[in-house]
Amino acid sequence: MLVLGLESSCDETGLALYDSTRGIIGQVLYSQIHLHAEYGGVVPELASRDHVRKLLPLLEQLLHDTQVSKTDLSAIAYTRGPGLMGALMSGALFGRALAYALNIPAIGVHHMEGHLLSPLLSEHAPDFPFVALLVSGGHTQLMAVQQFGHYELLGETIDDAAGEAFDKVAKMLNLPYPGGPQIAKLAQQGNSQAFNLPRPMLHQHLDFSFSGMKTAVATQLQKIRGQGREADLAASFQEAMIDTLTRKCIKALHHTGFKRLVIAGGVSANQLLRERLTAQLNPLNAEVFYAESQLCTDNGAMIAYTGYLRLQAGQHDDLSVTTTPRWPMTDLSPFDVLAP
Ligand code: KG4
Ligand code: ZN
């Protein structure tokens, strides 16, 4: 089976081809970051228009790069939600219409399931069951994952998402969007122990809260104006985030009794987070799994792969196009995956 995946839920247009015997055989990604930079965040209407402009040329490029013909495709998977309505509609309509023209099935995929399953594409792939920490620009959730499609929510943020907190703190420090990689870079030159920032809700079981940490950074920033200590603050903030995420993951592992942790979503690209989890899980006989860095942030490969998994289980959509901007992952249903 050869599945074309389309991701267009936010500010990245991502396309990829997943071959059931060879894996991901090609991918293209176009980031709209420069388009939204001057507004300090994603402008939904601009995002939709740019997806519409880019989808077809990107498909042509992907087919050219991989020497695949449109008629070789077996199915098309697109992101159905969650995400920005207009952005989702662009990819969904494009995918559904192309599948109709080629007379092949189409399937709408859950963006966060795509993130969650992307570590399965790496060489060091986890078995079930595992705890998943989903940390992106819009989500921060801990899930107990028994099998494909079986997701039980253990805890989530009550305010900002982890990636959102990185982005907002970066903005305070006058760093460009998206802030996560910028903070990580600046933090390398700073002392992570310089400021003792709060770790909110450490004792409230498995939920998260990041807005207090963000406010604490704003307060410290006022105090150190003109002292050139931004790198120390960035490092201390990153440390507070990683410390909080790590402790909650360990709690979730204890709670479930599972020995595997999967981290996924943009923030899982953070090198220090990966190192910290690896070091802290080792004495617990537990292991951490993640996707290669370029598959942590939004991409078409995770949509192609997740679409393939659901298609091989016999699922596909009808001719109507449904997008679901708000879509809890716990609404998804389990499915079987046949050995290749
Ligand atoms: O998964 P993603 O690409 O998009 C969403 O589905 O939201 O996640 C984007 C988020 C942004 O908030 C970005 O700042 C954050 O992931 N991020 C990072 C790193 N790389 C991306 N946060 C911390 N460290 C990083 N290295
Ligand atoms: Zn995402």
CSV table of C-alpha atoms and ligand atoms in Angstrom, one decimal:
chain,number,residue,atom,x,y,z
A,1,MET,CA,0.0,0.0,0.0
A,2,LEU,CA,1.3,3.5,-0.8
A,3,VAL,CA,-0.3,6.3,1.2
A,4,LEU,CA,0.0,10.0,0.6
A,5,GLY,CA,-0.2,12.0,3.9
A,6,LEU,CA,-1.2,15.7,4.1
A,7,GLU,CA,-0.7,17.8,7.2
A,8,SER,CA,-2.2,21.3,7.2
A,9,SER,CA,-3.6,21.8,10.7
A,10,CYS,CA,-1.6,24.9,11.6
A,11,ASP,CA,1.4,26.7,10.0
A,12,GLU,CA,3.2,23.9,8.3
A,13,THR,CA,2.2,22.3,5.0
A,14,GLY,CA,3.6,18.8,5.1
A,15,LEU,CA,3.3,16.0,2.6
A,16,ALA,CA,4.8,12.5,2.7
A,17,LEU,CA,4.6,9.1,1.2
A,18,TYR,CA,4.4,5.9,3.3
A,19,ASP,CA,5.0,2.6,1.6
A,20,SER,CA,3.8,-0.4,3.6
A,21,THR,CA,7.0,-2.4,2.8
A,22,ARG,CA,9.6,0.4,2.6
A,23,GLY,CA,8.3,2.9,5.2
A,24,ILE,CA,8.5,6.7,4.6
A,25,ILE,CA,9.9,7.0,1.1
A,26,GLY,CA,9.8,10.8,0.8
A,27,GLN,CA,8.5,14.0,2.4
A,28,VAL,CA,8.3,17.7,1.8
A,29,LEU,CA,7.6,20.4,4.4
A,30,TYR,CA,6.9,24.0,3.9
A,31,SER,CA,6.9,26.2,7.0
A,32,GLN,CA,4.9,29.5,7.0
A,33,ILE,CA,6.8,30.8,10.0
A,34,HIS,CA,8.1,33.9,8.2
A,35,LEU,CA,4.5,34.7,7.2
A,36,HIS,CA,3.3,34.9,10.8
A,37,ALA,CA,6.5,36.2,12.4
A,38,GLU,CA,5.6,39.9,12.3
A,39,TYR,CA,2.3,39.1,14.2
A,40,GLY,CA,4.1,37.1,16.9
A,41,GLY,CA,1.8,34.1,16.4
A,42,VAL,CA,-0.2,32.2,13.7
A,43,VAL,CA,-2.8,34.2,11.9
A,44,PRO,CA,-5.5,31.6,10.9
A,45,GLU,CA,-6.7,33.3,7.7
A,46,LEU,CA,-3.2,33.8,6.4
A,47,ALA,CA,-2.4,30.2,7.2
A,48,SER,CA,-5.4,28.8,5.2
A,49,ARG,CA,-4.6,30.9,2.2
A,50,ASP,CA,-1.0,29.7,2.2
A,51,HIS,CA,-1.9,26.1,2.5
A,52,VAL,CA,-4.1,26.5,-0.6
A,53,ARG,CA,-1.2,28.1,-2.5
A,54,LYS,CA,1.3,25.4,-1.5
A,55,LEU,CA,-0.4,22.1,-1.5
A,56,LEU,CA,-0.3,21.4,-5.2
A,57,PRO,CA,3.2,22.5,-6.0
A,58,LEU,CA,4.5,20.6,-2.9
A,59,LEU,CA,2.7,17.4,-4.2
A,60,GLU,CA,4.3,17.9,-7.6
A,61,GLN,CA,7.7,18.2,-5.9
A,62,LEU,CA,7.1,15.1,-3.7
A,63,LEU,CA,6.1,13.0,-6.7
A,64,HIS,CA,9.0,14.2,-8.7
A,65,ASP,CA,11.5,13.6,-5.9
A,66,THR,CA,10.3,10.1,-5.3
A,67,GLN,CA,9.6,9.2,-9.0
A,68,VAL,CA,6.1,8.2,-8.0
A,69,SER,CA,3.1,8.7,-10.3
A,70,LYS,CA,-0.3,9.9,-8.9
A,71,THR,CA,-1.8,6.7,-10.2
A,72,ASP,CA,0.6,4.6,-8.0
A,73,LEU,CA,-1.1,6.0,-4.9
A,74,SER,CA,-3.4,3.5,-2.9
A,75,ALA,CA,-5.0,6.0,-0.5
A,76,ILE,CA,-4.8,9.5,0.9
A,77,ALA,CA,-4.7,10.5,4.5
A,78,TYR,CA,-5.2,14.1,5.7
A,79,THR,CA,-5.3,15.8,9.1
A,80,ARG,CA,-9.0,16.0,10.1
A,81,GLY,CA,-8.3,17.8,13.5
A,82,PRO,CA,-7.6,19.2,16.0
A,83,GLY,CA,-6.3,22.5,14.5
A,84,LEU,CA,-7.4,25.7,12.8
A,85,MET,CA,-10.7,25.2,10.9
A,86,GLY,CA,-9.6,26.9,7.7
A,87,ALA,CA,-6.2,25.3,7.6
A,88,LEU,CA,-7.7,21.9,8.2
A,89,MET,CA,-10.3,22.5,5.4
A,90,SER,CA,-7.6,23.3,2.9
A,91,GLY,CA,-5.8,20.0,3.3
A,92,ALA,CA,-9.0,17.9,3.8
A,93,LEU,CA,-10.7,19.2,0.7
A,94,PHE,CA,-7.5,18.9,-1.3
A,95,GLY,CA,-7.0,15.3,-0.1
A,96,ARG,CA,-10.6,14.2,-0.5
A,97,ALA,CA,-10.9,15.7,-4.0
A,98,LEU,CA,-7.7,14.1,-5.2
A,99,ALA,CA,-8.7,10.7,-3.8
A,100,TYR,CA,-12.1,11.1,-5.6
A,101,ALA,CA,-10.4,11.9,-8.9
A,102,LEU,CA,-8.0,8.9,-8.5
A,103,ASN,CA,-10.9,6.7,-7.3
A,104,ILE,CA,-9.0,5.6,-4.1
A,105,PRO,CA,-10.0,5.8,-0.4
A,106,ALA,CA,-9.3,8.8,1.8
A,107,ILE,CA,-9.1,9.0,5.6
A,108,GLY,CA,-9.1,11.9,8.1
A,109,VAL,CA,-6.4,11.4,10.8
A,110,HIS,CA,-6.2,12.8,14.3
A,111,HIS,CA,-3.1,15.1,14.4
A,112,MET,CA,-2.2,14.2,18.0
A,113,GLU,CA,-2.5,10.5,17.2
A,114,GLY,CA,0.0,11.2,14.4
A,115,HIS,CA,2.4,12.8,16.9
A,116,LEU,CA,1.9,10.0,19.4
A,117,LEU,CA,2.6,7.2,16.8
A,118,SER,CA,5.5,8.9,15.1
A,119,PRO,CA,8.2,7.3,17.4
A,120,LEU,CA,7.0,4.0,16.0
A,121,LEU,CA,8.7,5.1,12.7
A,122,SER,CA,12.1,5.2,14.4
A,123,GLU,CA,14.6,2.4,14.6
A,124,HIS,CA,14.2,2.2,18.4
A,125,ALA,CA,10.4,1.8,18.4
A,126,PRO,CA,8.4,1.1,21.6
A,127,ASP,CA,6.1,-1.9,22.2
A,128,PHE,CA,2.8,-1.5,23.9
A,129,PRO,CA,1.7,-0.6,26.5
A,130,PHE,CA,3.4,2.8,27.2
A,131,VAL,CA,2.8,6.2,28.8
A,132,ALA,CA,2.8,9.0,26.2
A,133,LEU,CA,3.7,12.6,27.0
A,134,LEU,CA,2.3,14.8,24.3
A,135,VAL,CA,3.9,18.2,24.3
A,136,SER,CA,3.1,20.5,21.4
A,137,GLY,CA,2.1,24.1,20.8
A,138,GLY,CA,-1.5,23.4,21.6
A,139,HIS,CA,-1.4,20.3,23.9
A,140,THR,CA,0.2,19.0,27.0
A,141,GLN,CA,-1.2,15.6,27.9
A,142,LEU,CA,-0.2,12.3,29.6
A,143,MET,CA,-1.9,9.3,28.1
A,144,ALA,CA,-1.9,5.6,29.0
A,145,VAL,CA,-1.6,3.8,25.7
A,146,GLN,CA,-2.7,0.1,25.8
A,147,GLN,CA,-2.7,-0.5,22.1
A,148,PHE,CA,-3.3,1.3,18.7
A,149,GLY,CA,-6.2,3.8,19.2
A,150,HIS,CA,-6.7,3.0,22.9
A,151,TYR,CA,-5.8,6.3,24.7
A,152,GLU,CA,-6.7,7.0,28.3
A,153,LEU,CA,-6.1,10.5,29.6
A,154,LEU,CA,-4.1,10.6,32.8
A,155,GLY,CA,-3.6,14.3,33.1
A,156,GLU,CA,-3.3,17.5,31.1
A,157,THR,CA,-2.6,21.2,31.4
A,158,ILE,CA,-5.2,23.4,33.0
A,159,ASP,CA,-3.9,26.5,31.2
A,160,ASP,CA,-1.0,26.9,28.7
A,161,ALA,CA,0.4,24.1,26.7
A,162,ALA,CA,4.2,23.4,27.2
A,163,GLY,CA,5.1,24.7,23.7
A,164,GLU,CA,2.9,27.7,24.2
A,165,ALA,CA,4.8,28.5,27.4
A,166,PHE,CA,8.1,28.3,25.5
A,167,ASP,CA,6.7,30.5,22.8
A,168,LYS,CA,5.4,33.1,25.3
A,169,VAL,CA,8.6,33.3,27.3
A,170,ALA,CA,10.6,33.6,24.1
A,171,LYS,CA,8.4,36.5,23.1
A,172,MET,CA,9.1,38.2,26.5
A,173,LEU,CA,12.8,37.8,25.8
A,174,ASN,CA,12.4,39.3,22.3
A,175,LEU,CA,13.2,35.9,20.6
A,176,PRO,CA,11.4,35.0,17.3
A,177,TYR,CA,8.5,32.5,17.0
A,178,PRO,CA,8.5,29.5,17.5
A,179,GLY,CA,10.2,30.0,20.8
A,180,GLY,CA,11.1,26.5,21.9
A,181,PRO,CA,14.3,26.1,19.8
A,182,GLN,CA,15.3,29.7,20.5
A,183,ILE,CA,15.0,29.3,24.3
A,184,ALA,CA,17.0,26.0,24.1
A,185,LYS,CA,19.8,27.8,22.1
A,186,LEU,CA,20.0,30.8,24.4
A,187,ALA,CA,19.9,28.5,27.5
A,188,GLN,CA,23.2,26.9,26.4
A,189,GLN,CA,25.0,30.1,27.4
A,190,GLY,CA,23.1,30.5,30.7
A,191,ASN,CA,23.1,29.1,34.2
A,192,SER,CA,20.0,27.0,34.8
A,193,GLN,CA,20.4,27.4,38.6
A,194,ALA,CA,20.4,31.3,38.4
A,195,PHE,CA,16.7,31.7,39.1
A,196,ASN,CA,14.6,29.4,41.2
A,197,LEU,CA,11.3,29.4,39.3
A,198,PRO,CA,8.2,27.7,40.6
A,199,ARG,CA,7.2,24.2,39.4
A,200,PRO,CA,3.4,24.6,39.6
A,201,MET,CA,1.1,21.7,40.6
A,202,LEU,CA,3.9,19.3,41.3
A,203,HIS,CA,1.8,17.7,43.9
A,204,GLN,CA,-1.5,17.7,42.0
A,205,HIS,CA,-1.1,14.3,40.6
A,206,LEU,CA,-0.8,14.3,36.8
A,207,ASP,CA,-2.2,17.6,35.7
A,208,PHE,CA,0.0,20.5,34.6
A,209,SER,CA,-0.1,24.3,34.9
A,210,PHE,CA,2.4,26.6,33.2
A,211,SER,CA,0.9,30.1,33.5
A,212,GLY,CA,2.4,30.7,37.0
A,213,MET,CA,5.9,29.8,35.7
A,214,LYS,CA,5.4,32.2,32.8
A,215,THR,CA,4.4,35.0,35.2
A,216,ALA,CA,7.4,34.3,37.4
A,217,VAL,CA,9.6,34.7,34.3
A,218,ALA,CA,7.9,38.1,33.6
A,219,THR,CA,8.5,39.3,37.2
A,220,GLN,CA,12.2,38.3,37.1
A,221,LEU,CA,12.7,39.9,33.7
A,222,GLN,CA,11.5,43.3,35.2
A,223,LYS,CA,14.1,42.9,37.9
A,224,ILE,CA,17.0,42.2,35.7
A,225,ARG,CA,16.4,44.7,32.9
A,226,GLY,CA,19.6,46.0,31.4
A,227,GLN,CA,21.8,43.4,33.3
A,228,GLY,CA,22.3,41.1,30.3
A,229,ARG,CA,21.1,38.1,32.2
A,230,GLU,CA,18.6,36.8,29.6
A,231,ALA,CA,20.5,33.6,29.0
A,232,ASP,CA,20.4,32.8,32.7
A,233,LEU,CA,16.6,33.3,32.7
A,234,ALA,CA,16.1,31.2,29.6
A,235,ALA,CA,18.2,28.4,31.1
A,236,SER,CA,16.3,28.6,34.4
A,237,PHE,CA,12.9,28.6,32.7
A,238,GLN,CA,13.9,25.6,30.5
A,239,GLU,CA,15.1,23.8,33.6
A,240,ALA,CA,11.8,24.5,35.4
A,241,MET,CA,9.9,23.1,32.4
A,242,ILE,CA,12.0,20.0,32.0
A,243,ASP,CA,12.0,19.3,35.7
A,244,THR,CA,8.2,19.5,35.9
A,245,LEU,CA,7.7,17.4,32.8
A,246,THR,CA,10.2,14.8,34.0
A,247,ARG,CA,8.7,14.4,37.4
A,248,LYS,CA,5.1,14.1,36.0
A,249,CYS,CA,6.3,11.4,33.6
A,250,ILE,CA,7.8,9.4,36.4
A,251,LYS,CA,4.6,9.8,38.4
A,252,ALA,CA,2.6,8.5,35.4
A,253,LEU,CA,5.0,5.5,35.0
A,254,HIS,CA,4.5,4.7,38.7
A,255,HIS,CA,0.7,5.1,38.4
A,256,THR,CA,0.4,2.8,35.5
A,257,GLY,CA,3.2,0.4,36.3
A,258,PHE,CA,4.4,0.7,32.7
A,259,LYS,CA,8.1,0.7,31.9
A,260,ARG,CA,8.0,2.6,28.6
A,261,LEU,CA,7.6,6.3,28.0
A,262,VAL,CA,7.0,7.9,24.6
A,263,ILE,CA,7.4,11.6,24.2
A,264,ALA,CA,5.9,13.3,21.1
A,265,GLY,CA,5.0,16.7,19.7
A,266,GLY,CA,7.3,19.7,19.1
A,267,VAL,CA,8.7,20.1,22.6
A,268,SER,CA,9.9,16.4,22.5
A,269,ALA,CA,12.6,17.7,20.1
A,270,ASN,CA,14.2,19.4,23.1
A,271,GLN,CA,17.6,17.8,23.6
A,272,LEU,CA,17.8,18.5,27.3
A,273,LEU,CA,14.4,16.9,27.9
A,274,ARG,CA,15.4,13.8,26.1
A,275,GLU,CA,18.7,13.5,28.1
A,276,ARG,CA,17.0,14.2,31.4
A,277,LEU,CA,14.4,11.6,30.8
A,278,THR,CA,16.9,9.0,29.6
A,279,ALA,CA,19.0,9.6,32.8
A,280,GLN,CA,16.1,9.6,35.2
A,281,LEU,CA,14.3,6.6,33.8
A,282,ASN,CA,17.4,4.4,33.6
A,283,PRO,CA,17.5,3.6,37.4
A,284,LEU,CA,13.8,2.8,37.3
A,285,ASN,CA,14.4,0.2,34.6
A,286,ALA,CA,12.2,2.2,32.3
A,287,GLU,CA,13.0,3.5,28.8
A,288,VAL,CA,12.1,6.7,26.8
A,289,PHE,CA,11.3,6.7,23.1
A,290,TYR,CA,11.0,9.6,20.7
A,291,ALA,CA,10.8,10.3,17.0
A,292,GLU,CA,13.8,11.7,15.1
A,293,SER,CA,13.9,15.5,15.6
A,294,GLN,CA,12.4,16.5,12.2
A,295,LEU,CA,9.4,14.2,12.9
A,296,CYS,CA,8.7,15.8,16.4
A,297,THR,CA,7.3,19.0,15.0
A,298,ASP,CA,4.4,19.0,12.5
A,299,ASN,CA,5.0,16.9,9.3
A,300,GLY,CA,3.2,14.8,6.7
A,301,ALA,CA,5.0,11.6,7.5
A,302,MET,CA,3.1,11.1,10.8
A,303,ILE,CA,-0.2,11.6,9.0
A,304,ALA,CA,0.7,9.2,6.1
A,305,TYR,CA,1.8,6.5,8.7
A,306,THR,CA,-1.2,6.9,11.0
A,307,GLY,CA,-3.5,6.9,8.0
A,308,TYR,CA,-1.9,3.8,6.7
A,309,LEU,CA,-2.4,2.0,10.0
A,310,ARG,CA,-6.1,2.8,10.1
A,311,LEU,CA,-6.6,2.0,6.4
A,312,GLN,CA,-5.0,-1.4,6.8
A,313,ALA,CA,-7.5,-2.0,9.7
A,314,GLY,CA,-10.3,-1.5,7.2
A,315,GLN,CA,-11.2,2.1,8.0
A,316,HIS,CA,-11.8,4.9,5.6
A,317,ASP,CA,-14.1,7.9,5.2
A,318,ASP,CA,-17.1,8.5,2.9
A,319,LEU,CA,-17.3,11.2,0.3
A,320,SER,CA,-18.3,14.0,2.8
A,321,VAL,CA,-15.4,16.0,4.2
A,322,THR,CA,-15.4,16.4,8.0
A,323,THR,CA,-13.0,18.5,9.9
A,324,THR,CA,-12.9,18.5,13.7
A,325,PRO,CA,-11.1,21.6,15.1
A,326,ARG,CA,-11.7,20.3,18.7
A,327,TRP,CA,-11.3,16.5,19.0
A,328,PRO,CA,-10.4,14.7,22.2
A,329,MET,CA,-8.0,11.8,21.5
A,330,THR,CA,-10.0,9.7,23.9
A,331,ASP,CA,-12.8,9.6,21.3
A,332,LEU,CA,-10.7,7.5,19.0
A,333,SER,CA,-11.3,3.7,18.9
A,334,PRO,CA,-8.8,0.9,19.1
A,335,PHE,CA,-7.8,-1.0,15.9
A,336,ASP,CA,-5.7,-4.0,15.1
A,337,VAL,CA,-2.5,-3.8,13.1
A,338,LEU,CA,-1.5,-6.8,11.1
A,339,ALA,CA,2.2,-7.8,11.0
A,340,PRO,CA,3.6,-6.6,7.6
B,1,KG4,O1,3.9,19.8,17.4
B,1,KG4,P1,4.2,21.1,16.9
B,1,KG4,O2,5.1,21.3,15.8
B,1,KG4,O3,2.9,21.9,16.6
B,1,KG4,C1,1.7,21.7,17.2
B,1,KG4,O4,1.0,20.7,17.0
B,1,KG4,O5,1.5,22.6,18.1
B,1,KG4,O6,4.8,21.9,18.2
B,1,KG4,C2,5.3,23.2,18.1
B,1,KG4,C3,5.8,23.6,19.5
B,1,KG4,C4,6.1,25.1,19.5
B,1,KG4,O7,5.5,25.7,20.7
B,1,KG4,C5,7.6,25.1,19.7
B,1,KG4,O8,8.1,26.3,20.4
B,1,KG4,C6,7.9,23.8,20.4
B,1,KG4,O9,7.0,22.9,19.8
B,1,KG4,N1,9.3,23.4,20.2
B,1,KG4,C7,10.2,23.2,21.2
B,1,KG4,C8,11.4,22.8,20.6
B,1,KG4,N2,11.1,22.7,19.2
B,1,KG4,C9,9.8,23.0,19.0
B,1,KG4,N3,10.1,23.5,22.5
B,1,KG4,C10,11.2,23.3,23.2
B,1,KG4,N4,12.4,22.9,22.7
B,1,KG4,C11,12.5,22.6,21.4
B,1,KG4,N5,13.7,22.2,20.9
B,2,ZN,ZN,1.5,19.2,16.0
